[in-house]
Amino acid sequence: MPTFSERMGLRPKKIMQIDSMDDELKVSLYNATRLFESSLGQDSSARTERIHKLIWCNILHINYNDIPYSLTKKLNVIKNSYNSLAWYEAYDFIEKYLQYSYSIYGQATDNLIKTINSILEEHNSGFRLLGKKLIPVTNEMEIASIAEAAKTGYENIDEHMNDAIEAFSEKLNTNYKMVIHHSITAAEAAAGVAAKSEGLSLNNYLKILNDNGDINSVMAEAFSKLYGYTCHKDAGIRHALCLDAKHPPNFEEAKYMLVTCSAFVNFMKQKFMG
C-alpha cells in the first residue's frame, strides 16, 4: 500500500523487489522476528533461547562454543550477521526461522507469518509466504485461496497441495510438472471425498457428482477437460512425467493450475466437507 509521501509524489514509489532487497525491507523482516519473540513474554524465555541457538548454529553457522552468555551480545552477533547476508540469504534466514518457530512456538507462529506478509506487501517484495515457504508473488486473493486449500483437514488433499506449494517455491529450479501434478491430484482427492468414493479418476468422480445432481454439468465438463490436459501425451504430466514433452509447462501454466485447483478444492470443501 503506498505511503502518504508516495501518494503525494514526495517520495518515489518502490518498484517490485524481485532480485534484491532494500535495507528497509531487510531490517523490517528482522525486526518482525524480534518483536514476535518479545510478544511471547518471559514465560517463553527458555524456548527463545533454543531458537537463538538454532539460528546461531544452523543458519549463521557459528561455532556453538562461541555463543556468549550475555543475551545482548548474542543478539548483536545475530543481528550483525543477518545484516551482512545477501538478499536471498536473508529470505533463507526467514524461512528457516519460521521452520524453527513452528517446532518451538507452534501455532503462535501464524501471527508472525501474517506480520511478515504485511511487511512484504508494504515494501513491494516479489514474494509472499505460504505457510513456511516463500513463493513468487501473485495477488493476495490467490494466495489466500491456495493457503486455504492446503488446510482441508484431509491428509491426502493437504499433502498434495503442500507438495505443489513446495515445488512452486523453488524459484531457481522449479519443476513445473510437479506443481501441476500435485495440484490436479489434490483436486482429484477432493472430488473423491465429495463423491464419497475412492480409487477412481477425477473424471469418474465428476461423473458421480454430476449424475447425483451435486455439480453443474458445464463445470464438471470444464474440469474434466482441464484434467485431460494434465494427462495429455504432449504435456506428459500425470503419466510417467516424461522429460521430452513437446510442450513442457511453464511458470504461467503452473501458477494457473495451482490457483485453479486450489479454487476447486475450496469449492469442494465448502460444498461437501462441512
XYZ file of C-alpha atoms in Angstrom:
274
model
C 0.000 0.000 0.000
C 1.518 3.388 -0.998
C 2.507 5.668 1.866
C 1.343 9.289 2.209
C 4.634 10.580 0.774
C 4.384 8.181 -2.181
C 0.766 9.173 -2.904
C 1.720 12.857 -2.809
C 4.644 12.281 -5.169
C 7.124 13.374 -2.495
C 8.865 10.020 -2.479
C 9.281 7.651 -5.444
C 7.071 4.578 -5.238
C 9.064 1.402 -4.714
C 9.418 -0.903 -7.682
C 8.827 -4.624 -7.225
C 11.765 -6.141 -5.327
C 12.367 -9.423 -7.145
C 16.138 -9.907 -7.307
C 17.031 -7.557 -4.483
C 16.046 -6.414 -1.002
C 16.437 -2.839 0.185
C 17.594 -2.021 3.708
C 14.106 -1.043 4.889
C 12.657 -4.428 3.937
C 15.623 -6.324 5.338
C 15.502 -4.529 8.689
C 11.707 -4.819 8.896
C 11.850 -8.594 8.436
C 14.447 -8.966 11.182
C 12.509 -6.652 13.497
C 9.405 -8.787 12.959
C 11.184 -11.825 14.417
C 12.395 -9.862 17.445
C 9.007 -8.261 18.105
C 7.403 -11.699 17.808
C 9.772 -13.102 20.441
C 9.104 -10.121 22.719
C 5.342 -10.584 22.391
C 5.556 -14.087 23.849
C 6.581 -12.818 27.290
C 9.015 -14.015 29.944
C 7.430 -17.466 30.167
C 8.844 -18.277 26.737
C 12.441 -17.276 27.532
C 13.692 -20.884 27.520
C 12.110 -21.510 24.115
C 13.525 -18.244 22.789
C 16.959 -19.370 23.962
C 16.519 -22.565 21.933
C 15.627 -20.716 18.760
C 18.612 -18.379 19.192
C 20.922 -21.387 19.459
C 19.404 -22.913 16.314
C 19.909 -19.638 14.453
C 23.477 -19.413 15.733
C 24.424 -22.959 14.726
C 22.233 -23.851 11.729
C 21.571 -20.543 9.973
C 24.634 -18.437 10.720
C 26.940 -21.477 11.110
C 28.920 -20.073 14.022
C 30.688 -22.426 16.439
C 28.426 -23.430 19.330
C 31.215 -22.833 21.843
C 31.384 -19.198 20.758
C 27.827 -18.434 21.891
C 28.154 -15.659 24.508
C 26.335 -15.948 27.812
C 25.087 -12.374 27.574
C 21.779 -12.111 25.699
C 22.681 -8.628 24.461
C 25.987 -9.798 22.991
C 24.347 -12.830 21.438
C 21.610 -10.769 19.768
C 24.170 -8.267 18.493
C 26.124 -11.047 16.783
C 22.924 -12.471 15.249
C 21.827 -9.005 14.082
C 25.211 -8.117 12.579
C 25.476 -11.497 10.860
C 21.959 -11.103 9.454
C 22.758 -7.608 8.172
C 25.698 -8.997 6.188
C 23.545 -11.566 4.364
C 22.741 -11.229 0.663
C 19.057 -10.647 -0.162
C 18.396 -14.314 -0.958
C 20.233 -15.414 2.198
C 18.004 -13.097 4.232
C 14.977 -14.904 2.781
C 16.676 -18.218 3.673
C 17.013 -16.869 7.217
C 13.294 -16.048 7.389
C 12.209 -19.462 6.048
C 14.449 -21.334 8.479
C 13.408 -19.096 11.362
C 9.760 -19.949 10.652
C 10.595 -23.650 10.498
C 12.221 -23.491 13.927
C 9.494 -21.234 15.263
C 6.766 -23.733 14.345
C 8.677 -26.542 16.054
C 9.204 -24.458 19.207
C 6.293 -21.991 19.445
C 3.679 -23.920 17.466
C 0.609 -22.153 16.086
C 1.674 -18.826 17.614
C 3.929 -18.598 14.558
C 0.847 -17.973 12.387
C 0.769 -14.415 13.749
C 4.376 -13.904 12.669
C 3.557 -15.130 9.157
C 0.729 -12.588 8.896
C 3.081 -9.840 10.052
C 5.788 -10.834 7.576
C 3.323 -10.976 4.684
C 2.144 -7.472 5.576
C 5.771 -6.305 5.522
C 6.419 -7.998 2.172
C 3.346 -6.306 0.713
C 4.196 -2.895 2.189
C 7.730 -2.984 0.769
C 6.614 -4.366 -2.611
C 8.556 -7.610 -2.307
C 8.285 -10.085 -5.167
C 7.453 -12.873 -2.709
C 4.796 -13.909 -0.198
C 4.702 -16.594 2.465
C 2.508 -19.638 2.068
C 2.983 -21.467 5.334
C 6.724 -21.570 5.910
C 7.671 -21.159 2.231
C 8.202 -18.012 0.169
C 6.656 -18.173 -3.298
C 6.783 -15.748 -6.253
C 4.195 -13.057 -5.742
C 0.683 -13.350 -7.093
C -2.341 -11.343 -5.991
C -3.432 -11.527 -2.369
C -6.748 -13.256 -3.090
C -4.991 -16.071 -4.966
C -2.529 -16.524 -2.113
C -5.398 -16.757 0.377
C -7.146 -19.343 -1.817
C -4.020 -21.518 -2.092
C -3.393 -21.306 1.658
C -6.998 -22.304 2.426
C -6.850 -25.266 0.037
C -3.870 -26.687 1.945
C -5.900 -26.829 5.176
C -8.893 -29.044 4.419
C -8.162 -31.479 7.231
C -7.946 -34.364 4.743
C -4.381 -35.688 4.716
C -4.265 -36.728 1.056
C -5.548 -33.363 -0.183
C -3.387 -31.267 2.131
C -0.275 -33.312 1.382
C -0.586 -32.815 -2.381
C -1.376 -29.115 -2.001
C 1.672 -28.614 0.206
C 3.826 -30.570 -2.255
C 2.581 -28.293 -5.050
C 3.423 -25.211 -2.973
C 6.847 -26.657 -2.161
C 7.600 -27.262 -5.853
C 6.315 -23.806 -6.823
C 8.514 -22.135 -4.196
C 11.725 -23.442 -5.816
C 12.367 -20.301 -7.854
C 15.708 -21.315 -9.380
C 14.849 -24.950 -10.059
C 11.094 -25.121 -10.290
C 9.657 -28.415 -11.522
C 6.506 -27.055 -13.121
C 5.278 -30.548 -13.966
C 5.294 -31.457 -10.287
C 3.405 -28.271 -9.402
C 0.683 -29.240 -11.876
C 0.793 -32.928 -10.950
C 0.249 -32.302 -7.244
C -2.322 -29.552 -7.875
C -4.561 -31.731 -10.039
C -4.058 -34.724 -7.728
C -5.252 -32.608 -4.796
C -8.323 -31.641 -6.846
C -8.887 -35.318 -7.652
C -8.652 -36.257 -3.972
C -11.126 -33.509 -3.036
C -13.593 -34.729 -5.669
C -13.226 -38.249 -4.278
C -14.194 -37.041 -0.812
C -17.163 -35.158 -2.270
C -18.283 -38.207 -4.279
C -17.815 -40.488 -1.236
C -15.683 -42.799 -3.332
C -12.017 -43.657 -3.801
C -9.611 -45.313 -6.227
C -11.127 -43.600 -9.281
C -10.018 -40.776 -11.564
C -11.182 -37.175 -11.361
C -13.383 -37.747 -14.412
C -15.147 -40.629 -12.656
C -15.716 -38.572 -9.524
C -17.082 -35.688 -11.590
C -19.484 -38.074 -13.337
C -20.744 -39.349 -9.982
C -21.277 -35.813 -8.721
C -22.966 -34.780 -11.966
C -25.234 -37.853 -12.018
C -26.250 -37.114 -8.431
C -27.045 -33.512 -9.326
C -24.349 -32.270 -6.956
C -22.365 -30.302 -9.525
C -23.265 -28.294 -12.604
C -22.668 -30.304 -15.786
C -20.812 -27.437 -17.503
C -18.482 -27.068 -14.515
C -17.895 -30.828 -14.482
C -17.075 -30.765 -18.193
C -14.694 -27.823 -17.787
C -12.712 -29.537 -15.066
C -12.770 -32.792 -16.969
C -11.044 -31.035 -19.879
C -8.513 -29.461 -17.536
C -7.799 -32.917 -16.148
C -7.403 -34.132 -19.723
C -4.699 -31.511 -20.274
C -2.656 -32.899 -17.397
C -2.920 -36.416 -18.826
C -2.239 -35.474 -22.445
C 0.727 -37.215 -24.032
C 2.243 -33.903 -25.219
C 2.082 -32.331 -21.762
C 3.302 -35.528 -20.143
C 2.463 -34.523 -16.584
C 0.422 -37.271 -14.943
C 1.763 -40.188 -16.943
C 5.434 -41.008 -16.348
C 6.325 -37.294 -16.034
C 8.233 -37.642 -19.296
C 11.098 -35.246 -19.949
C 10.745 -34.888 -23.707
C 7.263 -33.408 -23.860
C 6.566 -31.297 -26.937
C 5.049 -28.522 -24.858
C 6.556 -28.569 -21.353
C 4.630 -26.434 -18.853
C 5.988 -23.028 -17.889
C 5.604 -20.744 -14.866
C 2.316 -19.251 -16.076
C 0.713 -22.676 -16.614
C 1.942 -23.979 -13.274
C 0.611 -20.912 -11.473
C -2.718 -21.165 -13.308
C -3.134 -24.820 -12.339
C -2.125 -24.203 -8.719
C -4.604 -21.344 -8.347
C -7.405 -23.075 -10.288
C -7.062 -26.381 -8.464
C -6.969 -24.516 -5.148
C -10.254 -22.835 -6.031
C -11.727 -26.229 -6.971
C -10.560 -27.793 -3.696
C -12.093 -24.896 -1.752
C -15.357 -25.276 -3.683
C -15.464 -28.997 -2.831
C -14.569 -28.232 0.784
C -17.278 -25.613 1.267
C -19.981 -27.593 -0.535
C -19.287 -31.158 0.582
C -16.902 -31.238 3.542
C -18.779 -29.137 6.044
